[in-house]
mmCIF file of C-alpha atoms in Angstrom:
data_model
loop_
_atom_site.group_PDB
_atom_site.id
_atom_site.type_symbol
_atom_site.label_atom_id
_atom_site.label_comp_id
_atom_site.label_asym_id
_atom_site.label_seq_id
_atom_site.Cartn_x
_atom_site.Cartn_y
_atom_site.Cartn_z
ATOM 1 C CA MET A 1 15.372 47.651 148.075
ATOM 2 C CA SER A 2 13.062 44.523 148.475
ATOM 3 C CA ILE A 3 11.835 43.108 144.747
ATOM 4 C CA PRO A 4 9.107 40.676 145.067
ATOM 5 C CA VAL A 5 9.076 37.287 143.315
ATOM 6 C CA VAL A 6 7.300 36.869 139.996
ATOM 7 C CA GLY A 7 4.055 35.590 141.416
ATOM 8 C CA ASP A 8 3.885 38.638 143.720
ATOM 9 C CA ARG A 9 4.634 41.170 140.907
ATOM 10 C CA VAL A 10 2.050 39.954 139.072
ATOM 11 C CA VAL A 11 -0.756 40.303 141.836
ATOM 12 C CA GLN A 12 0.569 43.840 142.551
ATOM 13 C CA ALA A 13 0.480 44.716 138.930
ATOM 14 C CA ALA A 14 -3.075 43.340 138.805
ATOM 15 C CA VAL A 15 -3.766 45.360 142.013
ATOM 16 C CA LYS A 16 -2.557 48.517 140.250
ATOM 17 C CA ILE A 17 -4.644 48.193 137.560
ATOM 18 C CA VAL A 18 -7.603 48.175 139.333
ATOM 19 C CA LEU A 19 -6.971 50.990 141.989
ATOM 20 C CA GLU A 20 -4.876 53.557 139.769
ATOM 21 C CA PRO A 21 -8.359 55.000 137.909
ATOM 22 C CA ILE A 22 -9.969 55.099 141.526
ATOM 23 C CA PHE A 23 -7.104 57.492 142.733
ATOM 24 C CA GLU A 24 -5.967 58.830 139.777
ATOM 25 C CA ALA A 25 -9.544 60.688 139.703
ATOM 26 C CA GLN A 26 -8.362 62.616 143.153
ATOM 27 C CA PHE A 27 -4.707 63.266 142.591
ATOM 28 C CA LEU A 28 -3.734 67.037 142.298
ATOM 29 C CA PRO A 29 -1.840 68.629 139.712
ATOM 30 C CA CYS A 30 1.284 69.115 141.870
ATOM 31 C CA SER A 31 1.762 65.462 141.614
ATOM 32 C CA PHE A 32 3.773 63.883 138.736
ATOM 33 C CA GLY A 33 5.472 60.607 139.978
ATOM 34 C CA PHE A 34 4.526 57.522 138.146
ATOM 35 C CA ARG A 35 1.202 58.767 136.999
ATOM 36 C CA PRO A 36 -0.570 57.999 133.403
ATOM 37 C CA LYS A 37 0.451 60.735 130.964
ATOM 38 C CA ARG A 38 2.660 62.492 133.420
ATOM 39 C CA SER A 39 6.433 62.566 133.259
ATOM 40 C CA THR A 40 9.511 64.009 134.835
ATOM 41 C CA HIS A 41 9.530 66.784 131.839
ATOM 42 C CA ASP A 42 6.241 67.735 132.754
ATOM 43 C CA ALA A 43 7.480 68.711 136.554
ATOM 44 C CA LEU A 44 10.610 70.400 135.143
ATOM 45 C CA GLN A 45 8.422 72.317 132.848
ATOM 46 C CA VAL A 46 6.628 73.936 136.125
ATOM 47 C CA LEU A 47 9.812 74.945 137.267
ATOM 48 C CA VAL A 48 10.474 76.483 134.180
ATOM 49 C CA ASP A 49 7.220 78.250 133.923
ATOM 50 C CA GLU A 50 7.391 79.493 137.546
ATOM 51 C CA SER A 51 10.766 81.025 137.240
ATOM 52 C CA TRP A 52 9.736 82.910 134.249
ATOM 53 C CA ARG A 53 6.834 84.220 136.705
ATOM 54 C CA GLY A 54 9.186 85.479 139.075
ATOM 55 C CA ASN A 55 8.932 82.575 141.696
ATOM 56 C CA ARG A 56 12.891 82.072 141.968
ATOM 57 C CA TRP A 57 13.303 81.228 145.200
ATOM 58 C CA VAL A 58 13.518 77.405 145.783
ATOM 59 C CA VAL A 59 12.870 74.705 148.535
ATOM 60 C CA GLU A 60 14.330 71.489 147.582
ATOM 61 C CA THR A 61 14.322 68.612 149.392
ATOM 62 C CA ASP A 62 12.935 64.695 149.679
ATOM 63 C CA ILE A 63 11.680 62.794 152.275
ATOM 64 C CA ALA A 64 14.178 60.263 154.434
ATOM 65 C CA ASN A 65 13.471 56.703 154.241
ATOM 66 C CA TRP A 66 10.214 56.979 152.466
ATOM 67 C CA PHE A 67 9.914 53.241 151.656
ATOM 68 C CA SER A 68 10.685 51.990 155.126
ATOM 69 C CA ALA A 69 9.412 54.876 157.239
ATOM 70 C CA ILE A 70 5.668 54.635 156.137
ATOM 71 C CA GLY A 71 3.245 53.236 158.596
ATOM 72 C CA HIS A 72 1.191 50.419 157.379
ATOM 73 C CA GLU A 73 -2.140 51.409 159.299
ATOM 74 C CA LYS A 74 -1.839 55.025 158.244
ATOM 75 C CA LEU A 75 -1.269 54.061 154.558
ATOM 76 C CA MET A 76 -4.268 51.951 154.955
ATOM 77 C CA ALA A 77 -6.556 54.522 156.210
ATOM 78 C CA ALA A 78 -5.306 56.860 153.300
ATOM 79 C CA VAL A 79 -6.346 53.789 150.891
ATOM 80 C CA GLU A 80 -9.998 53.484 152.542
ATOM 81 C CA GLU A 81 -10.865 56.936 152.098
ATOM 82 C CA ARG A 82 -11.472 55.736 148.416
ATOM 83 C CA VAL A 83 -11.580 51.754 148.789
ATOM 84 C CA SER A 84 -14.095 49.803 150.968
ATOM 85 C CA ASP A 85 -14.293 46.297 149.255
ATOM 86 C CA GLN A 86 -12.887 44.313 151.831
ATOM 87 C CA GLY A 87 -11.383 41.722 149.866
ATOM 88 C CA MET A 88 -9.369 44.424 148.421
ATOM 89 C CA LEU A 89 -8.240 45.722 151.447
ATOM 90 C CA LYS A 90 -7.340 42.327 152.621
ATOM 91 C CA LEU A 91 -5.071 41.664 149.882
ATOM 92 C CA LEU A 92 -3.291 44.956 150.211
ATOM 93 C CA ARG A 93 -2.661 44.130 153.870
ATOM 94 C CA ALA A 94 -1.360 41.150 153.033
ATOM 95 C CA VAL A 95 0.887 42.938 150.285
ATOM 96 C CA LEU A 96 2.262 45.442 152.999
ATOM 97 C CA ARG A 97 2.938 42.169 155.407
ATOM 98 C CA ALA A 98 4.971 40.522 152.770
ATOM 99 C CA GLY A 99 8.079 39.821 154.489
ATOM 100 C CA VAL A 100 11.922 40.337 152.965
ATOM 101 C CA MET A 101 14.315 37.200 153.204
ATOM 102 C CA ALA A 102 17.523 38.331 154.954
ATOM 103 C CA GLY A 103 20.176 35.869 156.242
ATOM 104 C CA GLY A 104 17.930 32.471 155.471
ATOM 105 C CA SER A 105 14.915 34.087 157.664
ATOM 106 C CA VAL A 106 12.069 36.059 156.823
ATOM 107 C CA ARG A 107 11.915 39.513 158.674
ATOM 108 C CA ARG A 108 8.143 40.745 158.567
ATOM 109 C CA GLU A 109 8.072 44.864 159.320
ATOM 110 C CA VAL A 110 5.154 46.890 160.537
ATOM 111 C CA THR A 111 6.214 50.040 158.391
ATOM 112 C CA GLY A 112 7.194 50.227 154.899
ATOM 113 C CA ALA A 113 6.473 49.134 151.648
ATOM 114 C CA ALA A 114 8.545 46.949 148.863
ATOM 115 C CA GLN A 115 10.451 49.656 146.714
ATOM 116 C CA GLY A 116 10.611 47.278 143.842
ATOM 117 C CA GLY A 117 7.177 46.614 143.788
ATOM 118 C CA PRO A 118 4.710 47.719 140.875
ATOM 119 C CA LEU A 119 2.319 48.742 143.367
ATOM 120 C CA SER A 120 4.752 51.231 145.484
ATOM 121 C CA PRO A 121 4.551 54.096 143.344
ATOM 122 C CA LEU A 122 1.067 54.124 143.664
ATOM 123 C CA LEU A 123 0.717 53.333 147.464
ATOM 124 C CA CYS A 124 3.266 56.302 147.407
ATOM 125 C CA ASN A 125 1.172 58.835 145.759
ATOM 126 C CA VAL A 126 -1.936 57.785 147.677
ATOM 127 C CA TYR A 127 -0.275 58.200 150.983
ATOM 128 C CA LEU A 128 1.140 61.913 149.912
ATOM 129 C CA HIS A 129 -1.627 63.196 148.625
ATOM 130 C CA ARG A 130 -2.599 64.184 151.889
ATOM 131 C CA LEU A 131 0.428 66.448 151.710
ATOM 132 C CA ASP A 132 -0.819 67.676 148.222
ATOM 133 C CA ARG A 133 -4.376 68.646 149.425
ATOM 134 C CA ALA A 134 -2.927 70.332 152.420
ATOM 135 C CA TRP A 135 -0.490 72.508 150.518
ATOM 136 C CA ASP A 136 -1.606 76.194 150.261
ATOM 137 C CA THR A 137 -0.032 77.465 147.069
ATOM 138 C CA ASN A 138 -0.860 81.150 147.825
ATOM 139 C CA ALA A 139 0.498 81.130 151.138
ATOM 140 C CA HIS A 140 3.651 78.545 150.659
ATOM 141 C CA GLY A 141 4.346 78.829 146.912
ATOM 142 C CA VAL A 142 3.850 76.110 144.068
ATOM 143 C CA LEU A 143 4.543 72.831 145.258
ATOM 144 C CA VAL A 144 6.392 70.171 142.639
ATOM 145 C CA ARG A 145 6.230 66.552 143.785
ATOM 146 C CA TYR A 146 7.729 63.471 142.110
ATOM 147 C CA CYS A 147 7.074 60.988 144.425
ATOM 148 C CA ASP A 148 9.337 61.586 147.604
ATOM 149 C CA ASP A 149 11.086 64.380 145.194
ATOM 150 C CA LEU A 150 9.915 67.978 146.458
ATOM 151 C CA VAL A 151 10.678 71.207 145.033
ATOM 152 C CA VAL A 152 8.625 74.425 145.948
ATOM 153 C CA MET A 153 8.909 77.677 143.764
ATOM 154 C CA CYS A 154 8.262 80.687 145.973
ATOM 155 C CA ARG A 155 8.295 84.442 145.483
ATOM 156 C CA SER A 156 10.446 85.439 148.255
ATOM 157 C CA ARG A 157 12.984 84.146 150.907
ATOM 158 C CA ARG A 158 10.260 84.538 153.602
ATOM 159 C CA GLN A 159 7.810 82.716 151.957
ATOM 160 C CA ALA A 160 10.645 79.860 150.921
ATOM 161 C CA GLU A 161 11.094 79.552 154.594
ATOM 162 C CA ALA A 162 7.522 79.593 155.493
ATOM 163 C CA ALA A 163 7.157 76.787 152.986
ATOM 164 C CA LEU A 164 9.900 74.685 154.498
ATOM 165 C CA ALA A 165 8.568 74.931 157.834
ATOM 166 C CA ARG A 166 5.179 73.775 156.509
ATOM 167 C CA LEU A 167 6.754 70.660 155.027
ATOM 168 C CA VAL A 168 8.150 69.837 157.774
ATOM 169 C CA VAL A 169 5.063 69.855 159.858
ATOM 170 C CA LEU A 170 2.946 68.228 157.261
ATOM 171 C CA LEU A 171 5.303 65.371 156.861
ATOM 172 C CA GLY A 172 5.863 65.179 160.409
ATOM 173 C CA GLU A 173 1.990 64.301 160.736
ATOM 174 C CA LEU A 174 2.189 61.793 158.226
ATOM 175 C CA GLY A 175 5.131 60.098 160.528
ATOM 176 C CA LEU A 176 7.730 61.250 158.022
ATOM 177 C CA GLU A 177 10.709 63.904 158.014
ATOM 178 C CA VAL A 178 12.697 65.521 155.313
ATOM 179 C CA LYS A 179 16.421 64.277 154.367
ATOM 180 C CA GLU A 180 18.460 67.176 156.092
ATOM 181 C CA SER A 181 21.573 66.497 153.522
ATOM 182 C CA LYS A 182 19.212 67.436 150.667
ATOM 183 C CA THR A 183 17.203 70.216 151.984
ATOM 184 C CA ARG A 184 18.118 73.699 151.084
ATOM 185 C CA ILE A 185 16.901 77.160 149.986
ATOM 186 C CA VAL A 186 18.462 78.265 146.779
ATOM 187 C CA HIS A 187 18.004 82.137 145.042
ATOM 188 C CA LEU A 188 17.949 81.592 141.547
ATOM 189 C CA VAL A 189 19.843 84.578 140.050
ATOM 190 C CA GLU A 190 21.972 85.009 137.485
ATOM 191 C CA GLY A 191 25.696 83.700 137.752
ATOM 192 C CA GLY A 192 24.051 82.226 141.245
ATOM 193 C CA LYS A 193 23.669 78.624 142.317
ATOM 194 C CA GLY A 194 21.207 76.196 140.865
ATOM 195 C CA VAL A 195 18.965 73.258 141.791
ATOM 196 C CA ASP A 196 19.262 69.567 140.835
ATOM 197 C CA PHE A 197 16.125 68.125 139.973
ATOM 198 C CA LEU A 198 15.025 64.810 138.497
ATOM 199 C CA GLY A 199 18.663 64.202 137.127
ATOM 200 C CA PHE A 200 18.824 67.927 135.544
ATOM 201 C CA HIS A 201 20.680 70.831 137.084
ATOM 202 C CA ASN A 202 18.510 74.120 136.841
ATOM 203 C CA ARG A 203 20.315 77.461 136.723
ATOM 204 C CA LEU A 204 19.298 80.802 135.728
ATOM 205 C CA VAL A 205 21.349 82.270 132.974
ATOM 206 C CA ARG A 206 21.400 85.107 130.407
ATOM 207 C CA GLY A 207 20.761 84.458 126.690
ATOM 208 C CA TRP A 208 23.660 83.925 124.765
ATOM 209 C CA THR A 209 22.695 84.994 121.117
ATOM 210 C CA PRO A 210 21.706 88.555 120.256
ATOM 211 C CA ARG A 211 18.137 87.718 119.869
ATOM 212 C CA SER A 212 18.102 86.571 123.584
ATOM 213 C CA ALA A 213 20.690 88.580 125.286
ATOM 214 C CA HIS A 214 18.412 90.468 127.090
ATOM 215 C CA LEU A 215 16.366 87.560 128.665
ATOM 216 C CA VAL A 216 17.323 85.872 131.706
ATOM 217 C CA PHE A 217 15.676 82.289 131.954
ATOM 218 C CA LEU A 218 15.779 78.860 133.523
ATOM 219 C CA ALA A 219 17.867 76.501 131.792
ATOM 220 C CA ARG A 220 18.559 72.786 132.399
ATOM 221 C CA TRP A 221 21.472 70.441 131.588
ATOM 222 C CA PRO A 222 22.336 66.861 132.975
ATOM 223 C CA SER A 223 23.450 67.373 136.262
ATOM 224 C CA ARG A 224 27.174 66.057 137.686
ATOM 225 C CA LYS A 225 25.817 63.056 138.930
ATOM 226 C CA ALA A 226 23.997 62.116 135.179
ATOM 227 C CA VAL A 227 27.360 63.145 133.555
ATOM 228 C CA GLN A 228 29.454 60.990 135.968
ATOM 229 C CA HIS A 229 26.904 57.767 135.475
ATOM 230 C CA ALA A 230 27.141 58.199 131.963
ATOM 231 C CA ARG A 231 31.154 58.454 131.946
ATOM 232 C CA ASP A 232 31.239 55.287 134.262
ATOM 233 C CA ARG A 233 28.732 53.414 132.002
ATOM 234 C CA ILE A 234 30.946 54.165 128.789
ATOM 235 C CA ARG A 235 33.966 53.176 130.771
ATOM 236 C CA SER A 236 32.431 50.012 132.018
ATOM 237 C CA ILE A 237 31.534 49.262 128.366
ATOM 238 C CA THR A 238 35.308 49.915 127.106
ATOM 239 C CA ALA A 239 36.583 48.349 129.861
ATOM 240 C CA ARG A 240 40.092 46.229 129.309
ATOM 241 C CA HIS A 241 38.342 42.722 130.102
ATOM 242 C CA ARG A 242 36.056 43.233 127.144
ATOM 243 C CA MET A 243 38.964 43.781 124.562
ATOM 244 C CA LEU A 244 38.520 40.850 122.678
ATOM 245 C CA LEU A 245 34.816 41.508 121.917
ATOM 246 C CA PRO A 246 34.374 42.900 118.304
ATOM 247 C CA THR A 247 34.299 46.274 117.680
ATOM 248 C CA GLU A 248 30.902 46.274 116.217
ATOM 249 C CA HIS A 249 29.690 44.772 119.662
ATOM 250 C CA ILE A 250 31.194 47.271 121.525
ATOM 251 C CA VAL A 251 30.025 50.473 119.610
ATOM 252 C CA GLY A 252 26.411 48.561 119.486
ATOM 253 C CA GLU A 253 26.131 48.853 123.467
ATOM 254 C CA LEU A 254 28.033 52.187 123.421
ATOM 255 C CA ASN A 255 25.061 53.362 120.789
ATOM 256 C CA LEU A 256 22.134 51.534 123.354
ATOM 257 C CA PHE A 257 23.195 53.410 126.186
ATOM 258 C CA LEU A 258 23.816 56.741 124.249
ATOM 259 C CA ARG A 259 20.547 56.422 122.850
ATOM 260 C CA GLY A 260 18.674 56.008 126.144
ATOM 261 C CA TRP A 261 20.768 58.621 127.853
ATOM 262 C CA ALA A 262 20.506 61.072 125.321
ATOM 263 C CA GLY A 263 17.053 60.414 124.589
ATOM 264 C CA TYR A 264 16.088 61.519 128.111
ATOM 265 C CA PHE A 265 18.607 64.882 128.423
ATOM 266 C CA ARG A 266 17.759 66.168 124.872
ATOM 267 C CA TYR A 267 14.654 68.076 126.385
ATOM 268 C CA GLY A 268 17.116 70.919 128.146
ATOM 269 C CA ASN A 269 20.181 73.012 127.234
ATOM 270 C CA SER A 270 22.143 69.924 126.781
ATOM 271 C CA ALA A 271 24.167 70.133 123.577
ATOM 272 C CA LEU A 272 27.696 71.043 125.075
ATOM 273 C CA LEU A 273 27.567 68.102 127.775
ATOM 274 C CA PHE A 274 26.266 65.924 124.801
ATOM 275 C CA GLY A 275 29.345 66.769 122.843
ATOM 276 C CA GLN A 276 31.609 66.073 125.754
ATOM 277 C CA ILE A 277 29.979 62.459 126.511
ATOM 278 C CA ARG A 278 30.339 61.465 122.912
ATOM 279 C CA ASN A 279 33.915 62.750 122.672
ATOM 280 C CA TYR A 280 34.497 60.789 125.902
ATOM 281 C CA ALA A 281 32.839 57.604 124.068
ATOM 282 C CA LEU A 282 35.191 58.272 121.185
ATOM 283 C CA SER A 283 38.478 58.429 123.428
ATOM 284 C CA ARG A 284 37.429 55.183 125.349
ATOM 285 C CA LEU A 285 36.787 53.271 122.000
ATOM 286 C CA ALA A 286 40.230 54.733 120.474
ATOM 287 C CA LEU A 287 41.797 53.416 123.883
ATOM 288 C CA LEU A 288 40.537 50.303 123.469
ATOM 289 C CA LEU A 289 41.639 49.601 119.984
ATOM 290 C CA SER A 290 45.215 50.824 120.995
ATOM 291 C CA LYS A 291 45.335 48.078 123.520
ATOM 292 C CA ARG A 292 44.060 45.660 121.179
ATOM 293 C CA GLY A 293 46.655 46.691 118.603
ATOM 294 C CA ASN A 294 49.079 45.971 121.496
ATOM 295 C CA ARG A 295 49.891 49.737 121.387
ATOM 296 C CA ARG A 296 49.541 51.036 125.047
ATOM 297 C CA HIS A 297 51.316 53.982 124.787
ATOM 298 C CA ALA A 298 49.727 55.033 121.275
ATOM 299 C CA TRP A 299 46.462 56.543 121.836
ATOM 300 C CA GLY A 300 46.626 58.725 119.100
ATOM 301 C CA TRP A 301 46.962 55.629 116.605
ATOM 302 C CA GLY A 302 43.606 54.383 118.044
ATOM 303 C CA MET A 303 41.958 57.921 117.573
ATOM 304 C CA ALA A 304 43.149 57.855 114.153
ATOM 305 C CA GLN A 305 41.647 54.561 113.381
ATOM 306 C CA VAL A 306 38.273 55.919 114.940
ATOM 307 C CA LEU A 307 38.644 58.910 113.045
ATOM 308 C CA ALA A 308 39.363 57.494 109.612
ATOM 309 C CA SER A 309 36.042 55.760 109.608
ATOM 310 C CA PRO A 310 33.610 57.897 107.758
ATOM 311 C CA ASP A 311 30.753 57.026 110.920
ATOM 312 C CA HIS A 312 33.356 56.806 113.498
ATOM 313 C CA LEU A 313 33.005 53.163 113.532
ATOM 314 C CA GLY A 314 29.286 53.449 113.669
ATOM 315 C CA LEU A 315 29.134 55.343 116.900
ATOM 316 C CA ILE A 316 26.067 57.460 116.977
ATOM 317 C CA SER A 317 26.048 61.465 116.667
ATOM 318 C CA LEU A 318 23.997 63.437 119.166
ATOM 319 C CA ASP A 319 24.197 66.743 117.056
ATOM 320 C CA GLY A 320 21.206 68.440 116.871
ATOM 321 C CA ILE A 321 18.770 66.009 118.831
ATOM 322 C CA VAL A 322 18.255 69.003 121.871
ATOM 323 C CA VAL A 323 15.138 70.471 122.533
ATOM 324 C CA PRO A 324 15.704 73.634 124.724
ATOM 325 C CA PRO A 325 12.843 74.350 127.229
ATOM 326 C CA ARG A 326 10.570 77.417 126.526
ATOM 327 C CA PRO A 327 8.259 78.847 129.184
ATOM 328 C CA PHE A 328 4.674 77.977 128.810
ATOM 329 C CA ARG A 329 5.328 75.696 125.902
ATOM 330 C CA THR A 330 5.201 71.802 125.903
ATOM 331 C CA TRP A 331 8.625 70.486 126.725
ATOM 332 C CA LYS A 332 8.691 68.375 123.659
ATOM 333 C CA GLY A 333 8.651 71.574 121.537
#
C-alpha cells in the first residue's frame, strides 16, 4: 500500500468530488463498494434475498493484485468514455504516474493505482464497470461486487461453473485474474459449508425457535478472521506493558473498540459471538487486575474485582443490540 502525502490526498479528494457524480450515473446495482448511499450490508442483503429465492450455489473470489495489476492506459480509456476535459485527463494521468518512494529513490510504475489514495476506490469501480455491464444475470447468476471482492449467486452447479469461467474470461480481457487461493464454488445447504464475505461468515441454517423451525435461511455472523482480529485487539489493549495505566483508561479503549466492532457486526446473527467476545474482554481485564495486584496466579481474584462492580468497571454490554437479517427487508431492521 502506498499512501499519498497530504497535498496529493487533497488533490485526489477534489478530483473525486468532481468525477464521482459523473460515473455514479452509469454504475450498476451489482456494484456496492465505496459508493454513496451503498454499504457492505446492502451487498450482504443481496445474498440473503437470493438464497431465499433458491440461488444457493455460490461462486466466491476476488481479484489478484488489483491495485498493482491495473493498466494505466486501459484505465484512462475507461475514464475517457465519460470524461473529455483535457485538463482533468492530464491531472488523472499525473496522479497515476506519481511514483512511490522506496529505498531513497522514486519508483514509477506503468501499472497500478495508489491503494491508499482517496481516488483509488472510484477508479476501481470505473475500471470494473466494464465487468459489471458485460455480466449476464440470466445466464450466469446474480453478481455482487464490492470493489474487487466478488460473489455470484447461482441456481445450479452448472451455472456456477459457467459463471466462474465467464469471470475468468472477462477479467482476462481487462488484464486481471482471479486469486486462486480465494476462489471456490460453495453449495449452501443445511449443515454444509458457508461463505465468508465482507467480514461475515454466511451459512444456511434452520430456525431454532418453535415458530421458525420449519424455515431454512441464510444466517451470518462474524467470520473467524474477524473474531481473531477482535481477540488480538483486546489482547493488545490489555497487554502486560500497559499494566500501570489507569483502569478507566483501559476500559475506555476497550469500549471504543467494542462499539466500533459490534456496530458493524450487529447486523447479523451475532449474539453468541458477541457474548464470547465480551467475556474475553472481561477475562483479559481480570487478568490485568490480578497482575497489577501482584497476584499472578490469582486470576479468580481479578475476576472477582470485575464482577463485584455493578457495571463491570464500566465495560459496555453487547446484549440486545443484534439485528438479524430478514429476506427482502431493509438490513437496518
